[in-house]
Short mmCIF file of C-alpha atoms in Angstrom, two decimals:
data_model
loop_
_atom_site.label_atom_id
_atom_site.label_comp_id
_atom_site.label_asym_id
_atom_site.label_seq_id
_atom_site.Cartn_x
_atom_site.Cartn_y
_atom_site.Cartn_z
CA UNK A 1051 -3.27 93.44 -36.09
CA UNK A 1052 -4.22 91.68 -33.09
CA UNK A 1053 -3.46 88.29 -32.78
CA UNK A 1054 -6.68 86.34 -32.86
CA UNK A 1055 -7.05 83.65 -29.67
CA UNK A 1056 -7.43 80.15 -30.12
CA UNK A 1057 -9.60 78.39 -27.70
CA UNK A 1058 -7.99 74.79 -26.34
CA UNK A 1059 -10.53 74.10 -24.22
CA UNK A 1060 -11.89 70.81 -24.51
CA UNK A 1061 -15.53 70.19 -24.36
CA UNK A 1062 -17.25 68.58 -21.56
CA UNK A 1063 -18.09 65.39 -23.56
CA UNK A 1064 -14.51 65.04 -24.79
CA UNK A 1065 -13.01 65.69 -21.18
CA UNK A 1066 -15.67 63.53 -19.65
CA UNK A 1067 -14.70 60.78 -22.35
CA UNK A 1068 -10.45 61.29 -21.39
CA UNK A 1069 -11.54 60.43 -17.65
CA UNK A 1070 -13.88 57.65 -18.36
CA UNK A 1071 -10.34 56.13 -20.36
CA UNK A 1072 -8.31 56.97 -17.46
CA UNK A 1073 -10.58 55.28 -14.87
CA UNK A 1074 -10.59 52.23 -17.63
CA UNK A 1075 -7.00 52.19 -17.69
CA UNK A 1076 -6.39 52.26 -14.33
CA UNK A 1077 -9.12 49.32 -13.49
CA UNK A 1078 -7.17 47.08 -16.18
CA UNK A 1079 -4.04 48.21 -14.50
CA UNK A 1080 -4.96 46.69 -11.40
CA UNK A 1081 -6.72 44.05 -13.18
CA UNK A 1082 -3.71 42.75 -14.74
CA UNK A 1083 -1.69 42.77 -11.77
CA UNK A 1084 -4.02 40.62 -9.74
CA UNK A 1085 -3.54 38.04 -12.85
CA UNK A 1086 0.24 38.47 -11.81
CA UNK A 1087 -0.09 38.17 -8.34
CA UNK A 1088 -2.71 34.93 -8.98
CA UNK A 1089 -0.73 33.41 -11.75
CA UNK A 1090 2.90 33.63 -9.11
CA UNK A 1091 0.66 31.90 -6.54
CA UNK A 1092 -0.79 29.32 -8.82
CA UNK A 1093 3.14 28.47 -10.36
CA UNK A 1094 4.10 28.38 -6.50
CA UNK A 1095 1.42 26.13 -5.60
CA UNK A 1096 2.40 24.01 -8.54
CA UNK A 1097 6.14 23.73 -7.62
CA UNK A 1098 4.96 22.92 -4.24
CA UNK A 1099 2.60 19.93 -5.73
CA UNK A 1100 5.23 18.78 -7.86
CA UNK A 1101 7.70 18.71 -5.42
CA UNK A 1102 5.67 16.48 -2.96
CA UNK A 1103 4.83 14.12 -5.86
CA UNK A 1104 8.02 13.92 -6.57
CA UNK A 1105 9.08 13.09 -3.30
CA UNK A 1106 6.00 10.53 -3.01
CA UNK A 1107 7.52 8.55 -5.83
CA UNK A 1108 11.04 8.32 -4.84
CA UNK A 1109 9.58 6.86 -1.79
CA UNK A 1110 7.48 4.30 -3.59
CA UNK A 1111 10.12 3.39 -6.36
CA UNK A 1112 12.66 3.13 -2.69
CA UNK A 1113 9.98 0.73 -1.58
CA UNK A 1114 9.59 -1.08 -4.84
CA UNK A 1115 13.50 -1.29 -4.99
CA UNK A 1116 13.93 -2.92 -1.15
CA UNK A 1117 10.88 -5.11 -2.25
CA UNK A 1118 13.01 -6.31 -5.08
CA UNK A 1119 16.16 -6.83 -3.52
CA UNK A 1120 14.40 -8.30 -0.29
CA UNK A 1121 14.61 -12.14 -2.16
CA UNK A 1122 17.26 -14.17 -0.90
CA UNK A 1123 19.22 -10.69 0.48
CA UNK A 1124 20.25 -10.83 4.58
CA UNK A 1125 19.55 -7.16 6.03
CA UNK A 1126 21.14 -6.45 9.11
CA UNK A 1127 18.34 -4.25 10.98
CA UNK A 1128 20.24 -3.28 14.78
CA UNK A 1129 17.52 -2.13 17.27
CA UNK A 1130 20.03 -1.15 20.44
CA UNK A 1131 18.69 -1.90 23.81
CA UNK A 1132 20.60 -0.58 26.41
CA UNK A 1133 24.62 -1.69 25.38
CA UNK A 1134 22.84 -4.92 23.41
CA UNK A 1135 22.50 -4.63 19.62
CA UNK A 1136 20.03 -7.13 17.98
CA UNK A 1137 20.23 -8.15 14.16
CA UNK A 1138 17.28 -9.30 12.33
CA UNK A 1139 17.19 -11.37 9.37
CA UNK A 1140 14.36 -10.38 6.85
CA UNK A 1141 13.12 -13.42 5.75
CA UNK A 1142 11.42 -13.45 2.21
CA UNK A 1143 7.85 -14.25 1.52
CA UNK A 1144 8.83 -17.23 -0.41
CA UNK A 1145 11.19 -18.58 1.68
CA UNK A 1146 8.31 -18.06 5.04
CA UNK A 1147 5.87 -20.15 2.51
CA UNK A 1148 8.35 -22.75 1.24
CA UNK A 1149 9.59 -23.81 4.81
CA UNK A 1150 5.75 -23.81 6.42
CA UNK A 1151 4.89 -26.39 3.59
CA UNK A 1152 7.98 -28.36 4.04
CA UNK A 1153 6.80 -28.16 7.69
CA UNK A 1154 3.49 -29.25 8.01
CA UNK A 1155 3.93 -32.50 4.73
CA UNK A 1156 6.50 -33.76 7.64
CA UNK A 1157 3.64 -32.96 10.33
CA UNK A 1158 1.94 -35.84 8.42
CA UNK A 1159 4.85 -38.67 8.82
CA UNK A 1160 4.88 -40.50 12.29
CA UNK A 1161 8.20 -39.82 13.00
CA UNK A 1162 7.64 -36.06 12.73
CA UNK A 1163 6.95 -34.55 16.38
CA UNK A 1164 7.15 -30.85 15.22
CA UNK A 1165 7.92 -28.17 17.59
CA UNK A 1166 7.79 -28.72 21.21
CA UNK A 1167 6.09 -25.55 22.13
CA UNK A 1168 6.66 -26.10 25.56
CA UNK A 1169 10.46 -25.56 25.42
CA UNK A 1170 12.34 -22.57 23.95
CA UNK A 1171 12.81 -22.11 20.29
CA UNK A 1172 16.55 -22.48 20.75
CA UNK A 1173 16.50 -26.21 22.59
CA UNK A 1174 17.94 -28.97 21.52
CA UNK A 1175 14.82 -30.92 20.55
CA UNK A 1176 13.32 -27.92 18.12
CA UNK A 1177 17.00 -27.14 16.28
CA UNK A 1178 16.28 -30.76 15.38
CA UNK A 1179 13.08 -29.98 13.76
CA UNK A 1180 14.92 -26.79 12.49
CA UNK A 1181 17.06 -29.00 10.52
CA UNK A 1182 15.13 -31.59 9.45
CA UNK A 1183 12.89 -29.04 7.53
CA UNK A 1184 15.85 -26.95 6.38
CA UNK A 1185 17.17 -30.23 4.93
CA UNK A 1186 13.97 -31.26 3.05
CA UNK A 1187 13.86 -27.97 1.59
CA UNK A 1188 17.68 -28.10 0.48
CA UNK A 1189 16.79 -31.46 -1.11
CA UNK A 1190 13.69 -30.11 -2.52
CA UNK A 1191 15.63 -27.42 -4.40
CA UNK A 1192 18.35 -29.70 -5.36
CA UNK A 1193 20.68 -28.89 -2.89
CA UNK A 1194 22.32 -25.59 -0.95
CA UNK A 1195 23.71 -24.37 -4.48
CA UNK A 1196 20.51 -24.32 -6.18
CA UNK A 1197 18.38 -23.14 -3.10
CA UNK A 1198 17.81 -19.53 -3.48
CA UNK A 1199 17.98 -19.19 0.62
CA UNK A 1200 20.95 -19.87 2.95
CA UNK A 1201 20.08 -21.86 5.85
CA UNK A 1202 20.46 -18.50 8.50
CA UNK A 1203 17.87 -17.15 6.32
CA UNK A 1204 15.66 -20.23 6.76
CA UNK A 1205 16.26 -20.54 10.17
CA UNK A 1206 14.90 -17.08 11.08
CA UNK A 1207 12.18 -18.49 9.40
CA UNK A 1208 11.17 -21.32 10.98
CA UNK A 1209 12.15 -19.64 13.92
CA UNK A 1210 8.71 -17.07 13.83
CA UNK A 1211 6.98 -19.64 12.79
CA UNK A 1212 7.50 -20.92 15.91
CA UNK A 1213 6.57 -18.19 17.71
CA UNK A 1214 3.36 -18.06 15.50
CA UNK A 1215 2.40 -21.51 16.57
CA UNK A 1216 3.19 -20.70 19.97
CA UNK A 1217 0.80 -17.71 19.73
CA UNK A 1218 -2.00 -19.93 17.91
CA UNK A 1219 -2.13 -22.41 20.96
CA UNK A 1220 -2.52 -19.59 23.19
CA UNK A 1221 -5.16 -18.17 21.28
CA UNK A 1222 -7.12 -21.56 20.73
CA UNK A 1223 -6.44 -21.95 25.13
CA UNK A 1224 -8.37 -18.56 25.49
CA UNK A 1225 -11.01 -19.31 23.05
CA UNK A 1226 -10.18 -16.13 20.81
CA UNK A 1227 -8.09 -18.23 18.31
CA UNK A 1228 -10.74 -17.70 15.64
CA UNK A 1229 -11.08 -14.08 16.25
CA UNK A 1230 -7.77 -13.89 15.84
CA UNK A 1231 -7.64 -15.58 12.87
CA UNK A 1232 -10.61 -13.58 11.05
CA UNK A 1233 -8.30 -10.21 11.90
CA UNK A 1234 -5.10 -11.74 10.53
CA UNK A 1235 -6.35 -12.69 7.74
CA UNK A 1236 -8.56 -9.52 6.82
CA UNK A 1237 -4.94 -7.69 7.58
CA UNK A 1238 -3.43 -9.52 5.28
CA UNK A 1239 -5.85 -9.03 2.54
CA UNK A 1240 -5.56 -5.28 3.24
CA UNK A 1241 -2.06 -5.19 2.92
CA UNK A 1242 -1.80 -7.20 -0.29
CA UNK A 1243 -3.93 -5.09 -1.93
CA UNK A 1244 -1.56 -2.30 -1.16
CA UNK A 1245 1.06 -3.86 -2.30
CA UNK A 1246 -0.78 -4.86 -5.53
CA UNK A 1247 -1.43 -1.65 -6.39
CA UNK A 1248 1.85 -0.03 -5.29
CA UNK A 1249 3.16 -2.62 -8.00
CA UNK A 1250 0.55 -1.28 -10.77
CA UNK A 1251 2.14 2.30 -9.94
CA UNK A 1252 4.82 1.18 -13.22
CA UNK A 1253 2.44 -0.48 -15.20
CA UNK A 1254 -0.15 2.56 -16.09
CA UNK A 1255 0.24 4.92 -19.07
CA UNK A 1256 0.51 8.02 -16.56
CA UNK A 1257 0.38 11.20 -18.52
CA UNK A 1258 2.95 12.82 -16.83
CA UNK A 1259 4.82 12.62 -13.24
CA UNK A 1260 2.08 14.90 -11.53
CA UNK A 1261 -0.56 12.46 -12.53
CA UNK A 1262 1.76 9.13 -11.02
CA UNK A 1263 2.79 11.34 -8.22
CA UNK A 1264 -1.03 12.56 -7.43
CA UNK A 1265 -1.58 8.50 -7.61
CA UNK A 1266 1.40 7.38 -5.35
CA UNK A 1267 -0.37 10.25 -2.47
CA UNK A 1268 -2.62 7.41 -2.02
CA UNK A 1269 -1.12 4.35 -1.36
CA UNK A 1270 -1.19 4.13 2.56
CA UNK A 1271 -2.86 1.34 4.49
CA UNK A 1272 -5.54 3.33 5.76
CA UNK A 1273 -7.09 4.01 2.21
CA UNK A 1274 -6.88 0.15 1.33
CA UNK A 1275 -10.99 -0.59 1.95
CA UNK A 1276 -11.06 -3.98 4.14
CA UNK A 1277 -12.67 -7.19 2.91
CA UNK A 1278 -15.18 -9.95 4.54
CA UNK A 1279 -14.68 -12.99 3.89
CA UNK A 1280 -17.99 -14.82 2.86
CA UNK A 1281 -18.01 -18.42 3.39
CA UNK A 1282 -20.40 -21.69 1.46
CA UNK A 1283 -20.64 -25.49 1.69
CA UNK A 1284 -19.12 -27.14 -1.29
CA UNK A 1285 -20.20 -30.31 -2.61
CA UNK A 1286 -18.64 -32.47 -0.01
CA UNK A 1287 -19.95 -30.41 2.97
CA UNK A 1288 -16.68 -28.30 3.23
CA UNK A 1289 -16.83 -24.94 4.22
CA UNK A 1290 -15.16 -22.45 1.53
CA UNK A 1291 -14.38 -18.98 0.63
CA UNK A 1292 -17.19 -17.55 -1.95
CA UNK A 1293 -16.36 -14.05 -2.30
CA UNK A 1294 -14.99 -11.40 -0.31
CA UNK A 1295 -17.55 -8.28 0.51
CA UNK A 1296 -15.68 -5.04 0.33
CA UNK A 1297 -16.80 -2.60 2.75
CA UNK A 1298 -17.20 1.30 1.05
CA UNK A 1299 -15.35 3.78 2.46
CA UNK A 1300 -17.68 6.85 3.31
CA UNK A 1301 -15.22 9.50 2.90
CA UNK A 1302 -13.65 8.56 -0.15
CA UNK A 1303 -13.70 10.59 -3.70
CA UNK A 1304 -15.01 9.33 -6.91
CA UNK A 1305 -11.41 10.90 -8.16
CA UNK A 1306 -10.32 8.22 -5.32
CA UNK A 1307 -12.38 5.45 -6.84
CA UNK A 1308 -11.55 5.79 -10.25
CA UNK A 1309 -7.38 5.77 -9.40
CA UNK A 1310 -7.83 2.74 -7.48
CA UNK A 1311 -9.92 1.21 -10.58
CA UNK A 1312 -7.17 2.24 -12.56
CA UNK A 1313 -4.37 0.80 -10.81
CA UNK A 1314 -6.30 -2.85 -10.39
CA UNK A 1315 -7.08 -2.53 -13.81
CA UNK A 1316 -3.63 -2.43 -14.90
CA UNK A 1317 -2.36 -5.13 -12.63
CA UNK A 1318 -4.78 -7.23 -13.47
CA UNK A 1319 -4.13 -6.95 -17.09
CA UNK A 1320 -0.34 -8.46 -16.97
CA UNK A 1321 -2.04 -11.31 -15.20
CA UNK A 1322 -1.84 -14.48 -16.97
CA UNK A 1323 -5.85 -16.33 -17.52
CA UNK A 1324 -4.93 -18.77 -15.03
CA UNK A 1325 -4.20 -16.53 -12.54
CA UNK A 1326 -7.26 -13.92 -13.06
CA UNK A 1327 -9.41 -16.84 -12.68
CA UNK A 1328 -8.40 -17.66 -9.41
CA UNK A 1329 -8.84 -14.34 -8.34
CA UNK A 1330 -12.27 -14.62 -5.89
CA UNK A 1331 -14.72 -12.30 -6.69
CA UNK A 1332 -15.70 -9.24 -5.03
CA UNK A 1333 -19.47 -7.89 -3.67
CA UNK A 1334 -20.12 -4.21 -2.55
CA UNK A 1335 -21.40 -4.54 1.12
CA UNK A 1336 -24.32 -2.91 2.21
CA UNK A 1337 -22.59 -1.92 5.02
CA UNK A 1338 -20.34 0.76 5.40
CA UNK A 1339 -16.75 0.52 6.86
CA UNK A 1340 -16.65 2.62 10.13
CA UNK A 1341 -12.63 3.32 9.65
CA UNK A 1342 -12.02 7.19 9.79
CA UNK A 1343 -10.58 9.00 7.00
CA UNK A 1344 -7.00 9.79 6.83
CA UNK A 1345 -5.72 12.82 8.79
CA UNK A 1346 -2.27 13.43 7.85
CA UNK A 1347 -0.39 14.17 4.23
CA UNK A 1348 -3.74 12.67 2.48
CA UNK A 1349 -4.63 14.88 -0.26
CA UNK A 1350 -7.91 16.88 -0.71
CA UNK A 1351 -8.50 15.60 -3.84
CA UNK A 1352 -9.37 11.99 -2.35
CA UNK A 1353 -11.60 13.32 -0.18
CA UNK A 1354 -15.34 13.57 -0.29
CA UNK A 1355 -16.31 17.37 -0.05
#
């Protein structure tokens, strides 16, 4: 008996339905590996951010450490020109404001000349003003063992402030004194409100390192918005301070604004009533600040698209 044939051929819808699966297959094949390939460049991306947040907090905590350690500390800093090594003293902010008081409640007394500006800082006549002050502010602390400063430390001192008087009368001579003074003081205002918030960096609730680190990116001068000082008559006639206008910066983010709302918040909070109270207040200016946007190492994220 013959042996009867058995037909394996598949029909056309059945073959047409293997391809249609094979062509599926092969798209999620590829599929899936551009996940791979996107998900390896997203974790190298996010190594990379999380290494230069890291590395942006170990210089901020390094900052907030020689802050810390600045007080009453002598630093040897040698700047070599030619064979000649020079040492400077850093001189804390306490110290620079203690001795400047000392010095100008003796600029009061008749027997107080103060510096002789037309002589050099090292002359006989200005170490005696050197020392007089240094010795009101040693018996104003109760002595050299209570005084948080040794006397080289408040000499360097007294010693720029010197040189800053000297600078002032050549200023006021030229007529750009005032000038002068406007700058130096906006400056200052600019650079205190870095350092306020680089201090509020430890006193947020961050979520996590990448969100401190993403908030440590911008603490640089140049993001610090600068501040006008607005001026009014008080009662006696007397020209005063009424609020500082704050001058937006054009190319910052909202993301931008709300960190830096964050930070003052925070620093503002472990301030005691007494001191909030003093704090002057702050107006939006109509008019924007003209300073350019950051160019180097500032993150996209700050930035204004």
């Amino acid at each position: 008996m013959a042996e009867e044939q058995v037909d394996i051929t598949l029909p056309n819808d059945r073959a047409n339905l293997s391809d249609d699966c094979l062509v599926l297959l092969e798209q999620v094949i590829r599929t899936n590996n551009n996940l791979v390939e996107q998900n390896q460049r997203l974790r190298e991306e996010h190594e990379l951010s999380a290494k230069a947040h890291a590395d942006v907090l170990n210089r901020i905590e390094q900052r907030l450490d020689n802050q810390a350690n600045a007080a009453g500390n002598l630093v040897a800093r040698r700047r070599h020109r030619g064979r000649q090594a020079i040492i400077r003293t850093v001189v804390p902010a306490a110290c620079r404001r203690s001795t400047r008081k000392i010095y100008k409640v003796l600029a009061k007394k008749d027997d107080f000349h103060g510096f002789y500006l037309d002589e050099e800082v090292s002359s006989e006549n200005n170490g005696l003003i050197v020392e007089r002050v240094i010795t009101q502010v040693l018996h104003e602390h109760g002595g050299q063992e209570r005084c948080p400063w040794t006397r080289a430390i408040m000499e360097a001192s007294l010693q720029r402030y010197f040189k800053s008087c000297f600078e002032t009368r050549r200023l006021k001579s030229s007529d750009k004194y005032e000038e002068h003074k406007r700058k130096t003081r906006k400056s200052g205002r600019q650079r205190e409100k870095l350092t306020r918030r680089t201090a509020a960096l430890e006193l947020v609730t961050w979520d996590d390192r990448h969100e401190k680190g993403k908030a440590a990116e911008i603490l640089i001068l140049d993001a610090m918005s600068s501040e006008e000082s607005c001026h009014e008559d008080d009662e006696n006639g007397n020209s005063r301070v009424a609020n500082y206008s704050v001058k937006k910066l054009t190319w910052q983010s909202k993301a931008l604004k709300k960190m830096k709302k964050r930070l003052d918040k925070a620093y503002r909070k472990r301030l005691t009533k007494r001191a909030r109270d003093r704090i002057v207040k702050r107006i939006n200016s109509e008019e924007p600040s003209e300073r350019q946007r950051p160019t180097e190492g500032f993150p996209e994220w700050a930035l204004k698209e």
